[in-house]
Amino acid sequence: MQSDHILLIGGGHTHVAVLADWIKHGLPSKRATLLTPNQHLRYSGMVPGWIAGQYSRDAGTVDVAALARRAGAEVVLDTCAAIDPETRTVLSLRSGVTSFDIASIDVGGVGQAARILGDDPRLLDVRPIDAFVDRLAKQIAQLGQLTGRPAQIAVIGGGAGGAELAFALRNCRVFEIQPTVEFITGDAGLLPGFSREVVGIVGEELTRQGIGFLAANAQIEGGLITASRTTLKGTDIIVAAMGSGAPEWPGKGGLTCDADGFIAVDAYQSSLSHPNIFAVGDVAARQDREVPHSGVHAVMAGPILAQNLRAAAKGDVPTRIYRPRSSSLYLISTGDGGAIASYGRFCAKGRWVGRLKRWIDNRWISKYAKLANGD
């Protein structure tokens, strides 16, 4: 049986690629709707470049609503609050109930910094990314007026995203005096999962730029940050890049989730409990193999999901599987125009790597901007 209505829930990186497929090849069913709270997708990979003054604030955005309209889909700018997979309906905050035959969920994860670290008015969780950009812009504007002392910033979370933010904030040009940055990686250390060679190069660059880093878990209590035996006093901004937590509504609605609350999906990205519902990106967890929550994988999985949705809409069984490469290319901006490249055990550093990163990022944004504009 063919599907009459496909509902895309969330305008994440993977759904952007699905919409591009629909523009090129037509809708896979009679009706399609994009339900997303934001008209634009902000590409998180360009946020450190904005902080360091390499991009304007909105340079790294894609008009996902325009993409959907060009594809022939209806757009509902609202937030999904609940799902009932048995009745095939979702409830959004303002628009009420929407029915579907096939749904695909790409809403991203949720912030978990306050739960792990302790709440604090200076704490800025990088998720959701739009709220982070808005709050960070306000904090930087306020602290940019400081005279006589540098702003003191702590970045918590030792992955590639945390490292990029530490470099970017160290090189933020808004401040009268260059900020001091402390980078607290957690017990897992700097760049867990990366090669020793890359970890060494990033560590050397942190030292060269005067960024202190601690391999210890952090807590915030009484206005102080403690990590192992170290206490940080007078911190003005606390940036948390600690990975995604799972939203509660998929599990509450009855979708099978893993132990951490992420939607459990098979090799075809379809729910283990409800095969007509797909999930991708940070909200999902593959059960056949480990796929890290990373923008790299979210982007690469897009064309595969598009083909599986097209098959499901025809009443066929999806057959396409996203198989991550044994190594992925990561480009970590150092905030000063350069970057560090990581591909398996290969690593390189220099301004040419920074130019490569900016070329790749701008090409990705430009591709979807042209589609949205009808070029």
PDB file of C-alpha atoms in Angstrom, residues 82-373:
ATOM      1  CA  ALA A  82       4.305  14.251  21.534  1.00  0.00           C
ATOM      2  CA  ILE A  83       3.841  11.309  19.209  1.00  0.00           C
ATOM      3  CA  ASP A  84       1.316   8.488  19.174  1.00  0.00           C
ATOM      4  CA  PRO A  85       2.707   5.827  16.828  1.00  0.00           C
ATOM      5  CA  GLU A  86      -0.419   3.661  17.151  1.00  0.00           C
ATOM      6  CA  THR A  87      -2.809   6.355  15.874  1.00  0.00           C
ATOM      7  CA  ARG A  88      -0.070   7.777  13.641  1.00  0.00           C
ATOM      8  CA  THR A  89      -0.404  11.296  14.964  1.00  0.00           C
ATOM      9  CA  VAL A  90       1.864  13.930  16.479  1.00  0.00           C
ATOM     10  CA  LEU A  91       0.941  16.805  18.750  1.00  0.00           C
ATOM     11  CA  SER A  92       2.704  20.134  18.273  1.00  0.00           C
ATOM     12  CA  LEU A  93       2.700  23.014  20.731  1.00  0.00           C
ATOM     13  CA  ARG A  94       0.537  25.457  18.750  1.00  0.00           C
ATOM     14  CA  SER A  95      -0.816  23.641  15.704  1.00  0.00           C
ATOM     15  CA  GLY A  96      -2.449  20.705  17.447  1.00  0.00           C
ATOM     16  CA  VAL A  97      -2.644  17.223  15.953  1.00  0.00           C
ATOM     17  CA  THR A  98      -1.134  16.162  12.618  1.00  0.00           C
ATOM     18  CA  SER A  99      -1.632  12.698  11.161  1.00  0.00           C
ATOM     19  CA  PHE A 100       0.848  10.758   9.051  1.00  0.00           C
ATOM     20  CA  ASP A 101       1.337   7.468   7.291  1.00  0.00           C
ATOM     21  CA  ILE A 102       5.140   7.633   7.391  1.00  0.00           C
ATOM     22  CA  ALA A 103       7.152   9.864   9.706  1.00  0.00           C
ATOM     23  CA  SER A 104      10.845  10.703   9.880  1.00  0.00           C
ATOM     24  CA  ILE A 105      12.300  12.298  13.006  1.00  0.00           C
ATOM     25  CA  ASP A 106      15.366  14.566  12.816  1.00  0.00           C
ATOM     26  CA  VAL A 107      14.940  16.923  15.765  1.00  0.00           C
ATOM     27  CA  GLY A 108      18.424  16.611  17.234  1.00  0.00           C
ATOM     28  CA  GLY A 109      19.290  15.960  20.841  1.00  0.00           C
ATOM     29  CA  VAL A 110      18.687  18.139  23.878  1.00  0.00           C
ATOM     30  CA  GLY A 111      21.092  19.898  26.184  1.00  0.00           C
ATOM     31  CA  GLN A 112      22.154  18.089  29.342  1.00  0.00           C
ATOM     32  CA  ALA A 113      24.738  20.431  30.816  1.00  0.00           C
ATOM     33  CA  ALA A 114      22.642  21.722  33.735  1.00  0.00           C
ATOM     34  CA  ARG A 115      21.695  18.174  34.724  1.00  0.00           C
ATOM     35  CA  ILE A 116      25.315  16.996  34.710  1.00  0.00           C
ATOM     36  CA  LEU A 117      27.166  20.074  35.920  1.00  0.00           C
ATOM     37  CA  GLY A 118      24.628  21.947  38.037  1.00  0.00           C
ATOM     38  CA  ASP A 119      22.613  24.993  37.035  1.00  0.00           C
ATOM     39  CA  ASP A 120      24.202  28.428  36.785  1.00  0.00           C
ATOM     40  CA  PRO A 121      23.143  31.652  35.003  1.00  0.00           C
ATOM     41  CA  ARG A 122      26.511  31.787  33.207  1.00  0.00           C
ATOM     42  CA  LEU A 123      26.094  28.278  31.777  1.00  0.00           C
ATOM     43  CA  LEU A 124      25.530  28.140  28.012  1.00  0.00           C
ATOM     44  CA  ASP A 125      24.728  24.704  26.566  1.00  0.00           C
ATOM     45  CA  VAL A 126      25.533  24.395  22.869  1.00  0.00           C
ATOM     46  CA  ARG A 127      22.205  22.600  22.377  1.00  0.00           C
ATOM     47  CA  PRO A 128      19.970  23.833  20.917  1.00  0.00           C
ATOM     48  CA  ILE A 129      22.439  25.679  18.720  1.00  0.00           C
ATOM     49  CA  ASP A 130      20.204  28.672  17.896  1.00  0.00           C
ATOM     50  CA  ALA A 131      19.557  29.430  21.561  1.00  0.00           C
ATOM     51  CA  PHE A 132      23.277  29.049  22.237  1.00  0.00           C
ATOM     52  CA  VAL A 133      24.196  31.568  19.537  1.00  0.00           C
ATOM     53  CA  ASP A 134      21.624  34.081  20.815  1.00  0.00           C
ATOM     54  CA  ARG A 135      22.724  33.791  24.454  1.00  0.00           C
ATOM     55  CA  LEU A 136      26.435  33.789  23.629  1.00  0.00           C
ATOM     56  CA  ALA A 137      26.057  36.916  21.477  1.00  0.00           C
ATOM     57  CA  LYS A 138      24.438  38.735  24.403  1.00  0.00           C
ATOM     58  CA  GLN A 139      27.080  37.565  26.866  1.00  0.00           C
ATOM     59  CA  ILE A 140      29.947  38.536  24.568  1.00  0.00           C
ATOM     60  CA  ALA A 141      28.415  41.959  23.910  1.00  0.00           C
ATOM     61  CA  GLN A 142      28.120  42.611  27.641  1.00  0.00           C
ATOM     62  CA  LEU A 143      31.599  41.345  28.489  1.00  0.00           C
ATOM     63  CA  GLY A 144      33.148  43.145  25.531  1.00  0.00           C
ATOM     64  CA  GLN A 145      32.789  46.327  27.591  1.00  0.00           C
ATOM     65  CA  LEU A 146      35.196  45.017  30.231  1.00  0.00           C
ATOM     66  CA  THR A 147      38.193  47.249  30.823  1.00  0.00           C
ATOM     67  CA  GLY A 148      41.333  46.457  32.728  1.00  0.00           C
ATOM     68  CA  ARG A 149      40.986  42.670  32.744  1.00  0.00           C
ATOM     69  CA  PRO A 150      40.332  39.913  30.225  1.00  0.00           C
ATOM     70  CA  ALA A 151      37.058  38.009  30.214  1.00  0.00           C
ATOM     71  CA  GLN A 152      37.417  34.584  31.810  1.00  0.00           C
ATOM     72  CA  ILE A 153      35.761  31.743  29.909  1.00  0.00           C
ATOM     73  CA  ALA A 154      35.506  28.037  30.682  1.00  0.00           C
ATOM     74  CA  VAL A 155      34.703  25.462  27.991  1.00  0.00           C
ATOM     75  CA  ILE A 156      33.577  22.064  29.279  1.00  0.00           C
ATOM     76  CA  GLY A 157      33.568  18.983  27.030  1.00  0.00           C
ATOM     77  CA  GLY A 158      36.655  17.492  25.416  1.00  0.00           C
ATOM     78  CA  GLY A 159      35.379  16.530  21.953  1.00  0.00           C
ATOM     79  CA  ALA A 160      36.165  18.223  18.657  1.00  0.00           C
ATOM     80  CA  GLY A 161      33.303  20.686  19.142  1.00  0.00           C
ATOM     81  CA  GLY A 162      34.581  21.737  22.546  1.00  0.00           C
ATOM     82  CA  ALA A 163      38.120  22.175  21.208  1.00  0.00           C
ATOM     83  CA  GLU A 164      36.879  24.366  18.347  1.00  0.00           C
ATOM     84  CA  LEU A 165      34.880  26.534  20.724  1.00  0.00           C
ATOM     85  CA  ALA A 166      37.873  26.926  23.053  1.00  0.00           C
ATOM     86  CA  PHE A 167      40.029  28.094  20.146  1.00  0.00           C
ATOM     87  CA  ALA A 168      37.287  30.374  18.789  1.00  0.00           C
ATOM     88  CA  LEU A 169      36.607  32.067  22.125  1.00  0.00           C
ATOM     89  CA  ARG A 170      40.310  32.589  22.733  1.00  0.00           C
ATOM     90  CA  ASN A 171      40.443  34.424  19.390  1.00  0.00           C
ATOM     91  CA  CYS A 172      37.162  36.355  19.736  1.00  0.00           C
ATOM     92  CA  ARG A 173      37.878  39.916  18.547  1.00  0.00           C
ATOM     93  CA  VAL A 174      34.999  41.636  20.368  1.00  0.00           C
ATOM     94  CA  PHE A 175      36.900  41.900  23.636  1.00  0.00           C
ATOM     95  CA  GLU A 176      39.244  44.792  24.385  1.00  0.00           C
ATOM     96  CA  ILE A 177      41.679  42.313  25.924  1.00  0.00           C
ATOM     97  CA  GLN A 178      42.002  38.761  24.572  1.00  0.00           C
ATOM     98  CA  PRO A 179      39.970  36.408  26.811  1.00  0.00           C
ATOM     99  CA  THR A 180      41.508  33.741  28.992  1.00  0.00           C
ATOM    100  CA  VAL A 181      40.092  30.280  28.295  1.00  0.00           C
ATOM    101  CA  GLU A 182      40.176  27.154  30.426  1.00  0.00           C
ATOM    102  CA  PHE A 183      39.252  23.935  28.628  1.00  0.00           C
ATOM    103  CA  ILE A 184      37.946  21.165  30.898  1.00  0.00           C
ATOM    104  CA  THR A 185      37.767  17.942  28.905  1.00  0.00           C
ATOM    105  CA  GLY A 186      36.312  15.486  31.419  1.00  0.00           C
ATOM    106  CA  ASP A 187      37.874  12.235  32.622  1.00  0.00           C
ATOM    107  CA  ALA A 188      37.853  10.833  29.066  1.00  0.00           C
ATOM    108  CA  GLY A 189      40.518  13.388  28.191  1.00  0.00           C
ATOM    109  CA  LEU A 190      41.120  15.432  25.087  1.00  0.00           C
ATOM    110  CA  LEU A 191      39.437  14.250  21.849  1.00  0.00           C
ATOM    111  CA  PRO A 192      38.393  10.739  22.903  1.00  0.00           C
ATOM    112  CA  GLY A 193      38.272   8.419  19.911  1.00  0.00           C
ATOM    113  CA  PHE A 194      40.851  10.387  17.903  1.00  0.00           C
ATOM    114  CA  SER A 195      44.372   9.201  17.152  1.00  0.00           C
ATOM    115  CA  ARG A 196      47.254   9.968  19.498  1.00  0.00           C
ATOM    116  CA  GLU A 197      48.850  12.030  16.743  1.00  0.00           C
ATOM    117  CA  VAL A 198      45.845  14.339  16.438  1.00  0.00           C
ATOM    118  CA  VAL A 199      45.440  14.601  20.210  1.00  0.00           C
ATOM    119  CA  GLY A 200      49.101  15.611  20.449  1.00  0.00           C
ATOM    120  CA  ILE A 201      48.799  18.313  17.801  1.00  0.00           C
ATOM    121  CA  VAL A 202      45.623  19.770  19.320  1.00  0.00           C
ATOM    122  CA  GLY A 203      47.240  19.722  22.782  1.00  0.00           C
ATOM    123  CA  GLU A 204      50.288  21.546  21.478  1.00  0.00           C
ATOM    124  CA  GLU A 205      48.090  24.174  19.822  1.00  0.00           C
ATOM    125  CA  LEU A 206      46.090  24.701  23.017  1.00  0.00           C
ATOM    126  CA  THR A 207      49.360  25.277  24.886  1.00  0.00           C
ATOM    127  CA  ARG A 208      50.681  27.606  22.186  1.00  0.00           C
ATOM    128  CA  GLN A 209      47.552  29.745  22.402  1.00  0.00           C
ATOM    129  CA  GLY A 210      47.676  29.860  26.194  1.00  0.00           C
ATOM    130  CA  ILE A 211      44.543  27.776  26.712  1.00  0.00           C
ATOM    131  CA  GLY A 212      44.758  25.735  29.895  1.00  0.00           C
ATOM    132  CA  PHE A 213      43.166  22.304  29.793  1.00  0.00           C
ATOM    133  CA  LEU A 214      42.281  19.802  32.475  1.00  0.00           C
ATOM    134  CA  ALA A 215      41.417  16.118  31.973  1.00  0.00           C
ATOM    135  CA  ALA A 216      38.859  15.938  34.773  1.00  0.00           C
ATOM    136  CA  ASN A 217      35.106  16.005  35.264  1.00  0.00           C
ATOM    137  CA  ALA A 218      33.666  19.367  36.269  1.00  0.00           C
ATOM    138  CA  GLN A 219      30.963  20.444  38.693  1.00  0.00           C
ATOM    139  CA  ILE A 220      29.405  23.832  39.349  1.00  0.00           C
ATOM    140  CA  GLU A 221      28.451  24.610  42.914  1.00  0.00           C
ATOM    141  CA  GLY A 222      28.160  27.874  44.795  1.00  0.00           C
ATOM    142  CA  GLY A 223      29.246  29.832  41.731  1.00  0.00           C
ATOM    143  CA  LEU A 224      32.537  27.949  41.450  1.00  0.00           C
ATOM    144  CA  ILE A 225      33.732  25.406  38.892  1.00  0.00           C
ATOM    145  CA  THR A 226      35.673  22.529  40.360  1.00  0.00           C
ATOM    146  CA  ALA A 227      37.570  19.917  38.373  1.00  0.00           C
ATOM    147  CA  SER A 228      39.601  17.401  40.334  1.00  0.00           C
ATOM    148  CA  ARG A 229      41.664  19.553  42.732  1.00  0.00           C
ATOM    149  CA  THR A 230      41.345  22.720  40.681  1.00  0.00           C
ATOM    150  CA  THR A 231      38.808  25.465  41.421  1.00  0.00           C
ATOM    151  CA  LEU A 232      38.095  28.197  38.880  1.00  0.00           C
ATOM    152  CA  LYS A 233      37.034  31.545  40.304  1.00  0.00           C
ATOM    153  CA  GLY A 234      35.703  34.615  38.538  1.00  0.00           C
ATOM    154  CA  THR A 235      34.541  32.789  35.410  1.00  0.00           C
ATOM    155  CA  ASP A 236      32.346  35.042  33.245  1.00  0.00           C
ATOM    156  CA  ILE A 237      31.014  32.508  30.702  1.00  0.00           C
ATOM    157  CA  ILE A 238      30.710  28.730  30.965  1.00  0.00           C
ATOM    158  CA  VAL A 239      30.259  26.985  27.604  1.00  0.00           C
ATOM    159  CA  ALA A 240      29.193  23.335  27.724  1.00  0.00           C
ATOM    160  CA  ALA A 241      29.807  21.088  24.702  1.00  0.00           C
ATOM    161  CA  MET A 242      28.962  17.778  26.347  1.00  0.00           C
ATOM    162  CA  GLY A 243      27.083  15.884  23.674  1.00  0.00           C
ATOM    163  CA  SER A 244      23.381  15.265  23.175  1.00  0.00           C
ATOM    164  CA  GLY A 245      20.781  14.075  25.587  1.00  0.00           C
ATOM    165  CA  ALA A 246      17.600  12.388  24.386  1.00  0.00           C
ATOM    166  CA  PRO A 247      14.246  14.201  24.275  1.00  0.00           C
ATOM    167  CA  GLU A 248      11.578  12.536  26.395  1.00  0.00           C
ATOM    168  CA  TRP A 249       8.591  12.589  24.041  1.00  0.00           C
ATOM    169  CA  PRO A 250       9.578   9.697  21.687  1.00  0.00           C
ATOM    170  CA  GLY A 251       9.851   7.198  24.548  1.00  0.00           C
ATOM    171  CA  LYS A 252       6.784   8.538  26.307  1.00  0.00           C
ATOM    172  CA  GLY A 253       4.830   8.082  23.096  1.00  0.00           C
ATOM    173  CA  GLY A 254       5.703   4.400  22.878  1.00  0.00           C
ATOM    174  CA  LEU A 255       8.637   4.276  20.474  1.00  0.00           C
ATOM    175  CA  THR A 256      11.263   1.749  21.514  1.00  0.00           C
ATOM    176  CA  CYS A 257      14.335   3.583  22.818  1.00  0.00           C
ATOM    177  CA  ASP A 258      17.745   2.492  24.036  1.00  0.00           C
ATOM    178  CA  ALA A 259      18.924   2.744  27.637  1.00  0.00           C
ATOM    179  CA  ASP A 260      19.790   6.431  27.169  1.00  0.00           C
ATOM    180  CA  GLY A 261      16.409   7.337  25.697  1.00  0.00           C
ATOM    181  CA  PHE A 262      17.412   7.618  22.029  1.00  0.00           C
ATOM    182  CA  ILE A 263      15.051   6.134  19.428  1.00  0.00           C
ATOM    183  CA  ALA A 264      16.257   2.613  18.624  1.00  0.00           C
ATOM    184  CA  VAL A 265      16.504   2.127  14.851  1.00  0.00           C
ATOM    185  CA  ASP A 266      17.654  -0.636  12.556  1.00  0.00           C
ATOM    186  CA  ALA A 267      20.159  -0.491   9.716  1.00  0.00           C
ATOM    187  CA  TYR A 268      17.585   1.300   7.527  1.00  0.00           C
ATOM    188  CA  GLN A 269      16.949   3.996  10.182  1.00  0.00           C
ATOM    189  CA  SER A 270      13.439   2.716  10.892  1.00  0.00           C
ATOM    190  CA  SER A 271      12.082   2.282  14.421  1.00  0.00           C
ATOM    191  CA  LEU A 272      12.438  -1.194  15.891  1.00  0.00           C
ATOM    192  CA  SER A 273       8.883  -0.991  17.227  1.00  0.00           C
ATOM    193  CA  HIS A 274       7.173   0.977  14.414  1.00  0.00           C
ATOM    194  CA  PRO A 275       8.785   0.438  10.977  1.00  0.00           C
ATOM    195  CA  ASN A 276       6.768   3.273   9.400  1.00  0.00           C
ATOM    196  CA  ILE A 277       8.660   5.744  11.606  1.00  0.00           C
ATOM    197  CA  PHE A 278      12.253   6.622  10.785  1.00  0.00           C
ATOM    198  CA  ALA A 279      14.720   8.487  13.005  1.00  0.00           C
ATOM    199  CA  VAL A 280      18.122   9.972  12.217  1.00  0.00           C
ATOM    200  CA  GLY A 281      20.841  12.148  13.693  1.00  0.00           C
ATOM    201  CA  ASP A 282      21.278  12.863  17.385  1.00  0.00           C
ATOM    202  CA  VAL A 283      17.779  11.667  18.304  1.00  0.00           C
ATOM    203  CA  ALA A 284      18.418   8.125  17.059  1.00  0.00           C
ATOM    204  CA  ALA A 285      20.657   5.182  17.958  1.00  0.00           C
ATOM    205  CA  ARG A 286      21.481   2.446  15.442  1.00  0.00           C
ATOM    206  CA  GLN A 287      21.144  -0.993  17.037  1.00  0.00           C
ATOM    207  CA  ASP A 288      23.010  -2.966  14.385  1.00  0.00           C
ATOM    208  CA  ARG A 289      26.224  -1.004  14.830  1.00  0.00           C
ATOM    209  CA  GLU A 290      27.612   2.043  16.600  1.00  0.00           C
ATOM    210  CA  VAL A 291      27.296   5.307  14.682  1.00  0.00           C
ATOM    211  CA  PRO A 292      28.542   8.298  16.712  1.00  0.00           C
ATOM    212  CA  HIS A 293      26.304  11.336  17.085  1.00  0.00           C
ATOM    213  CA  SER A 294      28.157  13.605  14.692  1.00  0.00           C
ATOM    214  CA  GLY A 295      27.248  16.131  12.032  1.00  0.00           C
ATOM    215  CA  VAL A 296      29.503  14.242   9.628  1.00  0.00           C
ATOM    216  CA  HIS A 297      27.298  11.143   9.826  1.00  0.00           C
ATOM    217  CA  ALA A 298      24.046  13.122   9.829  1.00  0.00           C
ATOM    218  CA  VAL A 299      24.994  14.764   6.525  1.00  0.00           C
ATOM    219  CA  MET A 300      26.251  11.549   4.913  1.00  0.00           C
ATOM    220  CA  ALA A 301      23.136   9.576   5.889  1.00  0.00           C
ATOM    221  CA  GLY A 302      20.806  12.016   4.129  1.00  0.00           C
ATOM    222  CA  PRO A 303      20.738  10.515   0.617  1.00  0.00           C
ATOM    223  CA  ILE A 304      20.299   7.023   2.093  1.00  0.00           C
ATOM    224  CA  LEU A 305      17.282   8.105   4.141  1.00  0.00           C
ATOM    225  CA  ALA A 306      15.784   9.822   1.079  1.00  0.00           C
ATOM    226  CA  GLN A 307      15.882   6.547  -0.855  1.00  0.00           C
ATOM    227  CA  ASN A 308      14.419   4.548   2.031  1.00  0.00           C
ATOM    228  CA  LEU A 309      11.560   7.015   2.449  1.00  0.00           C
ATOM    229  CA  ARG A 310      10.863   6.827  -1.271  1.00  0.00           C
ATOM    230  CA  ALA A 311      10.741   3.034  -1.080  1.00  0.00           C
ATOM    231  CA  ALA A 312       8.478   3.075   1.979  1.00  0.00           C
ATOM    232  CA  ALA A 313       6.117   5.506   0.278  1.00  0.00           C
ATOM    233  CA  LYS A 314       5.685   2.990  -2.558  1.00  0.00           C
ATOM    234  CA  GLY A 315       4.920   0.239  -0.081  1.00  0.00           C
ATOM    235  CA  ASP A 316       8.309  -1.402  -0.630  1.00  0.00           C
ATOM    236  CA  VAL A 317      10.722  -2.538   2.069  1.00  0.00           C
ATOM    237  CA  PRO A 318      13.648  -0.113   2.505  1.00  0.00           C
ATOM    238  CA  THR A 319      16.957  -1.644   1.484  1.00  0.00           C
ATOM    239  CA  ARG A 320      19.565   1.118   1.685  1.00  0.00           C
ATOM    240  CA  ILE A 321      21.998   1.171   4.610  1.00  0.00           C
ATOM    241  CA  TYR A 322      24.276   3.998   5.671  1.00  0.00           C
ATOM    242  CA  ARG A 323      27.682   2.450   6.304  1.00  0.00           C
ATOM    243  CA  PRO A 324      30.143   4.908   7.860  1.00  0.00           C
ATOM    244  CA  ARG A 325      33.644   4.833   6.472  1.00  0.00           C
ATOM    245  CA  SER A 326      36.316   3.358   8.684  1.00  0.00           C
ATOM    246  CA  SER A 327      37.638   6.904   9.088  1.00  0.00           C
ATOM    247  CA  SER A 328      35.955  10.298   8.699  1.00  0.00           C
ATOM    248  CA  LEU A 329      37.566  13.620   7.887  1.00  0.00           C
ATOM    249  CA  TYR A 330      37.405  16.110  10.757  1.00  0.00           C
ATOM    250  CA  LEU A 331      38.640  19.673  10.371  1.00  0.00           C
ATOM    251  CA  ILE A 332      39.112  21.454  13.708  1.00  0.00           C
ATOM    252  CA  SER A 333      39.412  25.217  13.377  1.00  0.00           C
ATOM    253  CA  THR A 334      42.052  26.803  15.605  1.00  0.00           C
ATOM    254  CA  GLY A 335      40.343  30.203  15.608  1.00  0.00           C
ATOM    255  CA  ASP A 336      43.308  32.088  14.113  1.00  0.00           C
ATOM    256  CA  GLY A 337      42.683  31.235  10.464  1.00  0.00           C
ATOM    257  CA  GLY A 338      44.245  27.793  10.638  1.00  0.00           C
ATOM    258  CA  ALA A 339      42.843  24.346  11.335  1.00  0.00           C
ATOM    259  CA  ILE A 340      43.870  20.803  12.207  1.00  0.00           C
ATOM    260  CA  ALA A 341      42.889  17.912   9.920  1.00  0.00           C
ATOM    261  CA  SER A 342      42.193  14.411  11.240  1.00  0.00           C
ATOM    262  CA  TYR A 343      41.584  11.354   9.071  1.00  0.00           C
ATOM    263  CA  GLY A 344      42.310   8.137  10.906  1.00  0.00           C
ATOM    264  CA  ARG A 345      45.955   8.343  11.920  1.00  0.00           C
ATOM    265  CA  PHE A 346      46.674  11.084   9.381  1.00  0.00           C
ATOM    266  CA  CYS A 347      46.828  14.604  10.734  1.00  0.00           C
ATOM    267  CA  ALA A 348      47.942  17.972   9.435  1.00  0.00           C
ATOM    268  CA  LYS A 349      47.899  21.540  10.653  1.00  0.00           C
ATOM    269  CA  GLY A 350      48.135  24.912   8.973  1.00  0.00           C
ATOM    270  CA  ARG A 351      46.376  27.820   7.386  1.00  0.00           C
ATOM    271  CA  TRP A 352      45.826  25.735   4.260  1.00  0.00           C
ATOM    272  CA  VAL A 353      43.722  23.354   6.358  1.00  0.00           C
ATOM    273  CA  GLY A 354      41.724  26.357   7.550  1.00  0.00           C
ATOM    274  CA  ARG A 355      41.122  27.412   3.943  1.00  0.00           C
ATOM    275  CA  LEU A 356      40.026  23.853   3.115  1.00  0.00           C
ATOM    276  CA  LYS A 357      37.559  23.838   6.009  1.00  0.00           C
ATOM    277  CA  ARG A 358      36.042  27.174   4.983  1.00  0.00           C
ATOM    278  CA  TRP A 359      35.764  25.991   1.368  1.00  0.00           C
ATOM    279  CA  ILE A 360      33.964  22.786   2.381  1.00  0.00           C
ATOM    280  CA  ASP A 361      31.636  24.600   4.792  1.00  0.00           C
ATOM    281  CA  ASN A 362      30.751  27.343   2.317  1.00  0.00           C
ATOM    282  CA  ARG A 363      30.221  24.840  -0.488  1.00  0.00           C
ATOM    283  CA  TRP A 364      27.750  22.875   1.657  1.00  0.00           C
ATOM    284  CA  ILE A 365      25.786  26.003   2.572  1.00  0.00           C
ATOM    285  CA  SER A 366      25.878  27.347  -1.007  1.00  0.00           C
ATOM    286  CA  LYS A 367      24.545  24.099  -2.463  1.00  0.00           C
ATOM    287  CA  TYR A 368      21.351  24.262  -0.439  1.00  0.00           C
ATOM    288  CA  ALA A 369      20.994  28.030  -0.784  1.00  0.00           C
ATOM    289  CA  LYS A 370      20.928  27.612  -4.570  1.00  0.00           C
ATOM    290  CA  LEU A 371      18.286  24.902  -4.311  1.00  0.00           C
ATOM    291  CA  ALA A 372      16.174  27.038  -1.981  1.00  0.00           C
ATOM    292  CA  ASN A 373      16.410  29.976  -4.391  1.00  0.00           C
TER     293      ASN A 373
END
